[in-house]
Amino acid sequence: MSTTYTYSQSETFTVTHARHIGAKVATDLLRFQRFYGRPSTDTIDAYEEELIALLKADYLGTVTYGFKRNGCWVEALRYHAVGGAGLVADDDPGRLRPDADVDGAPFTSFLTHNSRWSSLSEAERQRFEETLPIKRPSGSAPGVESGYWVTDRTYSAGGRAVSRATIRRF
């Protein structure tokens, strides 16, 4: 006679998990600040708070932070929300390029939402957006000035993750 055991795990994504991921993204932004003098600490704090809220509510599609010149990303980090990420890596932040030419390129951010966001009513979206520290206008996603996106890190907690992509030069 043989005995079979089954193991199942259920995990609820909490604000603590969202903060874990948000702190890693904030660490990347602090490295940008160290290398390039921007963004400000207050801006990083606001981006982190916004990201935590979006992750907790499961409304994040992608968010890109970086330097934009002539309508294109010069140096940037793009984070893409990954659902059902129970067994993915939780990498350490870092390994950013310290020598990009960001002269004349202001620091900015671009955000997209996922399908859960699309299913909300306009009133529900407005109520949620009122809680965020950043008020975002609508617009089109910028392209890349020179190079292409390469996924290089994953930050995960509580069964969810964000994959990070950086710009690789030609």
mmCIF file of C-alpha atoms in Angstrom, residues 42-51 65 109 128-137:
data_model
loop_
_atom_site.group_PDB
_atom_site.id
_atom_site.type_symbol
_atom_site.label_atom_id
_atom_site.label_comp_id
_atom_site.label_asym_id
_atom_site.label_seq_id
_atom_site.Cartn_x
_atom_site.Cartn_y
_atom_site.Cartn_z
ATOM 1 C CA ASP A 42 11.119 63.356 -2.159
ATOM 2 C CA THR A 43 10.365 62.228 -5.713
ATOM 3 C CA ILE A 44 11.707 58.737 -4.989
ATOM 4 C CA ASP A 45 9.529 58.546 -1.875
ATOM 5 C CA ALA A 46 6.444 59.536 -3.901
ATOM 6 C CA TYR A 47 7.225 56.980 -6.633
ATOM 7 C CA GLU A 48 7.701 54.283 -4.004
ATOM 8 C CA GLU A 49 4.403 55.139 -2.281
ATOM 9 C CA GLU A 50 2.586 55.096 -5.630
ATOM 10 C CA LEU A 51 4.127 51.749 -6.603
ATOM 11 C CA TYR A 65 11.508 55.718 -14.524
ATOM 12 C CA SER A 109 8.180 58.439 -15.365
ATOM 13 C CA PHE A 128 -8.043 55.337 -6.159
ATOM 14 C CA GLU A 129 -6.031 58.016 -7.980
ATOM 15 C CA GLU A 130 -6.958 60.575 -5.323
ATOM 16 C CA THR A 131 -5.052 58.472 -2.774
ATOM 17 C CA LEU A 132 -1.819 58.557 -4.804
ATOM 18 C CA PRO A 133 0.974 61.104 -4.279
ATOM 19 C CA ILE A 134 1.519 61.532 -8.036
ATOM 20 C CA LYS A 135 -1.045 62.888 -10.480
ATOM 21 C CA ARG A 136 -0.296 61.482 -13.920
ATOM 22 C CA PRO A 137 -1.486 62.865 -17.237
#
